[in-house]
C-alpha cells in the first residue's frame, strides 16, 4: 500500500536541508530504484518553483511500504529528521485514484 509522508520544516531550515540533501535524496533514489516511489518533493516557502533563499516549508513523499509502521519507521530515519530539518512528520495511508 502507498503511504503519504508529510513533513513540516523548522523555521530557517534551508542550511540544514542543504547539508543533509545528498543523503536524503539517496534514500529516495533507493525507493525509486525498487519501484516503490510514487512521488516526492519539497514545498517551496513562496509561490514559485525556485524559492531561492526563502527555502522550503516541508516535503511530501508518497511511497509503497508493507505497513503503516514500516512507513513510519522509514520516515523517522530520514536524514532530514537527523539533521533537524523537520519539526514534525505525519504518515497516513494513501490511495492513488488518478491518473
mmCIF file with all atom_site columns, C-alpha atoms in Angstrom:
data_model
loop_
_atom_site.group_PDB
_atom_site.id
_atom_site.type_symbol
_atom_site.label_atom_id
_atom_site.label_alt_id
_atom_site.label_comp_id
_atom_site.label_asym_id
_atom_site.label_entity_id
_atom_site.label_seq_id
_atom_site.pdbx_PDB_ins_code
_atom_site.Cartn_x
_atom_site.Cartn_y
_atom_site.Cartn_z
_atom_site.occupancy
_atom_site.B_iso_or_equiv
_atom_site.pdbx_formal_charge
_atom_site.auth_seq_id
_atom_site.auth_comp_id
_atom_site.auth_asym_id
_atom_site.auth_atom_id
_atom_site.pdbx_PDB_model_num
ATOM 1  C CA . UNK A 1 1  ? 0.000  0.000  0.000   1.00 0.00 ? 1  UNK A CA 1
ATOM 2  C CA . UNK A 1 2  ? 1.066  3.584  -0.564  1.00 0.00 ? 2  UNK A CA 1
ATOM 3  C CA . UNK A 1 3  ? 1.666  5.977  2.335   1.00 0.00 ? 3  UNK A CA 1
ATOM 4  C CA . UNK A 1 4  ? 1.909  9.764  2.311   1.00 0.00 ? 4  UNK A CA 1
ATOM 5  C CA . UNK A 1 5  ? 4.726  11.137 4.423   1.00 0.00 ? 5  UNK A CA 1
ATOM 6  C CA . UNK A 1 6  ? 4.065  14.820 5.029   1.00 0.00 ? 6  UNK A CA 1
ATOM 7  C CA . UNK A 1 7  ? 6.773  16.756 6.833   1.00 0.00 ? 7  UNK A CA 1
ATOM 8  C CA . UNK A 1 8  ? 6.877  20.347 8.029   1.00 0.00 ? 8  UNK A CA 1
ATOM 9  C CA . UNK A 1 9  ? 10.181 22.195 8.289   1.00 0.00 ? 9  UNK A CA 1
ATOM 10 C CA . UNK A 1 10 ? 11.532 24.132 11.230  1.00 0.00 ? 10 UNK A CA 1
ATOM 11 C CA . UNK A 1 11 ? 11.993 27.869 10.700  1.00 0.00 ? 11 UNK A CA 1
ATOM 12 C CA . UNK A 1 12 ? 15.032 28.761 8.564   1.00 0.00 ? 12 UNK A CA 1
ATOM 13 C CA . UNK A 1 13 ? 15.652 25.146 7.556   1.00 0.00 ? 13 UNK A CA 1
ATOM 14 C CA . UNK A 1 14 ? 17.498 25.868 4.287   1.00 0.00 ? 14 UNK A CA 1
ATOM 15 C CA . UNK A 1 15 ? 21.073 25.484 5.624   1.00 0.00 ? 15 UNK A CA 1
ATOM 16 C CA . UNK A 1 16 ? 20.090 22.236 7.354   1.00 0.00 ? 16 UNK A CA 1
ATOM 17 C CA . UNK A 1 17 ? 18.416 20.982 4.165   1.00 0.00 ? 17 UNK A CA 1
ATOM 18 C CA . UNK A 1 18 ? 21.455 21.764 2.059   1.00 0.00 ? 18 UNK A CA 1
ATOM 19 C CA . UNK A 1 19 ? 23.769 19.815 4.360   1.00 0.00 ? 19 UNK A CA 1
ATOM 20 C CA . UNK A 1 20 ? 21.567 16.705 4.543   1.00 0.00 ? 20 UNK A CA 1
ATOM 21 C CA . UNK A 1 21 ? 20.208 16.754 0.982   1.00 0.00 ? 21 UNK A CA 1
ATOM 22 C CA . UNK A 1 22 ? 22.605 14.216 -0.620  1.00 0.00 ? 22 UNK A CA 1
ATOM 23 C CA . UNK A 1 23 ? 21.749 11.546 1.967   1.00 0.00 ? 23 UNK A CA 1
ATOM 24 C CA . UNK A 1 24 ? 18.028 12.395 1.821   1.00 0.00 ? 24 UNK A CA 1
ATOM 25 C CA . UNK A 1 25 ? 17.996 12.058 -1.977  1.00 0.00 ? 25 UNK A CA 1
ATOM 26 C CA . UNK A 1 26 ? 19.943 8.796  -1.858  1.00 0.00 ? 26 UNK A CA 1
ATOM 27 C CA . UNK A 1 27 ? 17.183 7.213  0.238   1.00 0.00 ? 27 UNK A CA 1
ATOM 28 C CA . UNK A 1 28 ? 14.531 8.444  -2.182  1.00 0.00 ? 28 UNK A CA 1
ATOM 29 C CA . UNK A 1 29 ? 16.525 7.116  -5.126  1.00 0.00 ? 29 UNK A CA 1
ATOM 30 C CA . UNK A 1 30 ? 16.624 3.705  -3.439  1.00 0.00 ? 30 UNK A CA 1
ATOM 31 C CA . UNK A 1 31 ? 12.819 3.714  -3.186  1.00 0.00 ? 31 UNK A CA 1
ATOM 32 C CA . UNK A 1 32 ? 12.622 4.786  -6.839  1.00 0.00 ? 32 UNK A CA 1
ATOM 33 C CA . UNK A 1 33 ? 15.010 2.048  -7.938  1.00 0.00 ? 33 UNK A CA 1
ATOM 34 C CA . UNK A 1 34 ? 12.900 -0.506 -6.059  1.00 0.00 ? 34 UNK A CA 1
ATOM 35 C CA . UNK A 1 35 ? 9.797  0.732  -7.911  1.00 0.00 ? 35 UNK A CA 1
ATOM 36 C CA . UNK A 1 36 ? 8.180  1.884  -4.649  1.00 0.00 ? 36 UNK A CA 1
ATOM 37 C CA . UNK A 1 37 ? 8.283  5.691  -5.047  1.00 0.00 ? 37 UNK A CA 1
ATOM 38 C CA . UNK A 1 38 ? 5.163  7.331  -6.475  1.00 0.00 ? 38 UNK A CA 1
ATOM 39 C CA . UNK A 1 39 ? 6.346  10.922 -5.966  1.00 0.00 ? 39 UNK A CA 1
ATOM 40 C CA . UNK A 1 40 ? 8.490  13.099 -3.750  1.00 0.00 ? 40 UNK A CA 1
ATOM 41 C CA . UNK A 1 41 ? 9.331  16.755 -3.456  1.00 0.00 ? 41 UNK A CA 1
ATOM 42 C CA . UNK A 1 42 ? 9.546  19.825 -1.272  1.00 0.00 ? 42 UNK A CA 1
ATOM 43 C CA . UNK A 1 43 ? 7.003  22.563 -0.638  1.00 0.00 ? 43 UNK A CA 1
ATOM 44 C CA . UNK A 1 44 ? 8.524  25.931 -1.638  1.00 0.00 ? 44 UNK A CA 1
ATOM 45 C CA . UNK A 1 45 ? 8.135  28.531 1.102   1.00 0.00 ? 45 UNK A CA 1
ATOM 46 C CA . UNK A 1 46 ? 6.962  31.056 -1.505  1.00 0.00 ? 46 UNK A CA 1
ATOM 47 C CA . UNK A 1 47 ? 4.774  30.656 -4.602  1.00 0.00 ? 47 UNK A CA 1
ATOM 48 C CA . UNK A 1 48 ? 7.477  29.834 -7.161  1.00 0.00 ? 48 UNK A CA 1
ATOM 49 C CA . UNK A 1 49 ? 9.340  26.780 -8.450  1.00 0.00 ? 49 UNK A CA 1
ATOM 50 C CA . UNK A 1 50 ? 12.657 28.260 -7.285  1.00 0.00 ? 50 UNK A CA 1
ATOM 51 C CA . UNK A 1 51 ? 12.207 29.864 -3.871  1.00 0.00 ? 51 UNK A CA 1
ATOM 52 C CA . UNK A 1 52 ? 15.882 30.819 -3.580  1.00 0.00 ? 52 UNK A CA 1
ATOM 53 C CA . UNK A 1 53 ? 16.850 31.815 -0.066  1.00 0.00 ? 53 UNK A CA 1
ATOM 54 C CA . UNK A 1 54 ? 13.206 31.634 1.082   1.00 0.00 ? 54 UNK A CA 1
ATOM 55 C CA . UNK A 1 55 ? 13.738 27.879 1.069   1.00 0.00 ? 55 UNK A CA 1
ATOM 56 C CA . UNK A 1 56 ? 11.080 25.302 1.741   1.00 0.00 ? 56 UNK A CA 1
ATOM 57 C CA . UNK A 1 57 ? 8.324  24.779 4.283   1.00 0.00 ? 57 UNK A CA 1
ATOM 58 C CA . UNK A 1 58 ? 8.186  20.984 4.166   1.00 0.00 ? 58 UNK A CA 1
ATOM 59 C CA . UNK A 1 59 ? 8.151  17.883 1.995   1.00 0.00 ? 59 UNK A CA 1
ATOM 60 C CA . UNK A 1 60 ? 5.844  15.220 0.628   1.00 0.00 ? 60 UNK A CA 1
ATOM 61 C CA . UNK A 1 61 ? 6.827  11.632 -0.115  1.00 0.00 ? 61 UNK A CA 1
ATOM 62 C CA . UNK A 1 62 ? 4.329  9.084  -1.398  1.00 0.00 ? 62 UNK A CA 1
ATOM 63 C CA . UNK A 1 63 ? 5.781  5.594  -1.486  1.00 0.00 ? 63 UNK A CA 1
ATOM 64 C CA . UNK A 1 64 ? 4.860  1.958  -1.077  1.00 0.00 ? 64 UNK A CA 1
ATOM 65 C CA . UNK A 1 65 ? 5.582  0.215  2.224   1.00 0.00 ? 65 UNK A CA 1
ATOM 66 C CA . UNK A 1 66 ? 4.413  -3.120 3.638   1.00 0.00 ? 66 UNK A CA 1
ATOM 67 C CA . UNK A 1 67 ? 2.646  -1.408 6.565   1.00 0.00 ? 67 UNK A CA 1
ATOM 68 C CA . UNK A 1 68 ? 1.925  1.896  8.252   1.00 0.00 ? 68 UNK A CA 1
ATOM 69 C CA . UNK A 1 69 ? 4.507  1.035  10.903  1.00 0.00 ? 69 UNK A CA 1
ATOM 70 C CA . UNK A 1 70 ? 7.159  0.393  8.229   1.00 0.00 ? 70 UNK A CA 1
ATOM 71 C CA . UNK A 1 71 ? 6.367  3.748  6.601   1.00 0.00 ? 71 UNK A CA 1
ATOM 72 C CA . UNK A 1 72 ? 6.643  5.495  9.975   1.00 0.00 ? 72 UNK A CA 1
ATOM 73 C CA . UNK A 1 73 ? 9.962  3.806  10.706  1.00 0.00 ? 73 UNK A CA 1
ATOM 74 C CA . UNK A 1 74 ? 11.305 4.847  7.302   1.00 0.00 ? 74 UNK A CA 1
ATOM 75 C CA . UNK A 1 75 ? 10.165 8.433  7.884   1.00 0.00 ? 75 UNK A CA 1
ATOM 76 C CA . UNK A 1 76 ? 11.744 8.556  11.348  1.00 0.00 ? 76 UNK A CA 1
ATOM 77 C CA . UNK A 1 77 ? 15.141 7.596  9.935   1.00 0.00 ? 77 UNK A CA 1
ATOM 78 C CA . UNK A 1 78 ? 15.192 10.239 7.194   1.00 0.00 ? 78 UNK A CA 1
ATOM 79 C CA . UNK A 1 79 ? 18.456 12.228 7.167   1.00 0.00 ? 79 UNK A CA 1
ATOM 80 C CA . UNK A 1 80 ? 16.376 15.421 7.332   1.00 0.00 ? 80 UNK A CA 1
ATOM 81 C CA . UNK A 1 81 ? 15.000 14.229 10.677  1.00 0.00 ? 81 UNK A CA 1
ATOM 82 C CA . UNK A 1 82 ? 18.515 13.552 11.989  1.00 0.00 ? 82 UNK A CA 1
ATOM 83 C CA . UNK A 1 83 ? 19.665 16.982 10.734  1.00 0.00 ? 83 UNK A CA 1
ATOM 84 C CA . UNK A 1 84 ? 16.798 18.800 12.460  1.00 0.00 ? 84 UNK A CA 1
ATOM 85 C CA . UNK A 1 85 ? 15.106 19.944 9.228   1.00 0.00 ? 85 UNK A CA 1
ATOM 86 C CA . UNK A 1 86 ? 11.654 18.668 10.154  1.00 0.00 ? 86 UNK A CA 1
ATOM 87 C CA . UNK A 1 87 ? 9.611  20.000 13.059  1.00 0.00 ? 87 UNK A CA 1
ATOM 88 C CA . UNK A 1 88 ? 7.016  17.248 12.615  1.00 0.00 ? 88 UNK A CA 1
ATOM 89 C CA . UNK A 1 89 ? 6.033  14.452 10.275  1.00 0.00 ? 89 UNK A CA 1
ATOM 90 C CA . UNK A 1 90 ? 2.663  12.848 9.624   1.00 0.00 ? 90 UNK A CA 1
ATOM 91 C CA . UNK A 1 91 ? 2.351  9.449  7.925   1.00 0.00 ? 91 UNK A CA 1
ATOM 92 C CA . UNK A 1 92 ? -1.001 8.336  6.520   1.00 0.00 ? 92 UNK A CA 1
ATOM 93 C CA . UNK A 1 93 ? -2.248 5.607  4.186   1.00 0.00 ? 93 UNK A CA 1
ATOM 94 C CA . UNK A 1 94 ? -2.698 6.896  0.625   1.00 0.00 ? 94 UNK A CA 1
ATOM 95 C CA . UNK A 1 95 ? -4.943 5.505  -2.077  1.00 0.00 ? 95 UNK A CA 1
ATOM 96 C CA . UNK A 1 96 ? -3.952 6.521  -5.603  1.00 0.00 ? 96 UNK A CA 1
ATOM 97 C CA . UNK A 1 97 ? -7.017 7.152  -7.742  1.00 0.00 ? 97 UNK A CA 1
ATOM 98 C CA . UNK A 1 98 ? -5.823 9.357  -10.634 1.00 0.00 ? 98 UNK A CA 1
ATOM 99 C CA . UNK A 1 99 ? -4.087 9.415  -13.026 1.00 0.00 ? 99 UNK A CA 1
#
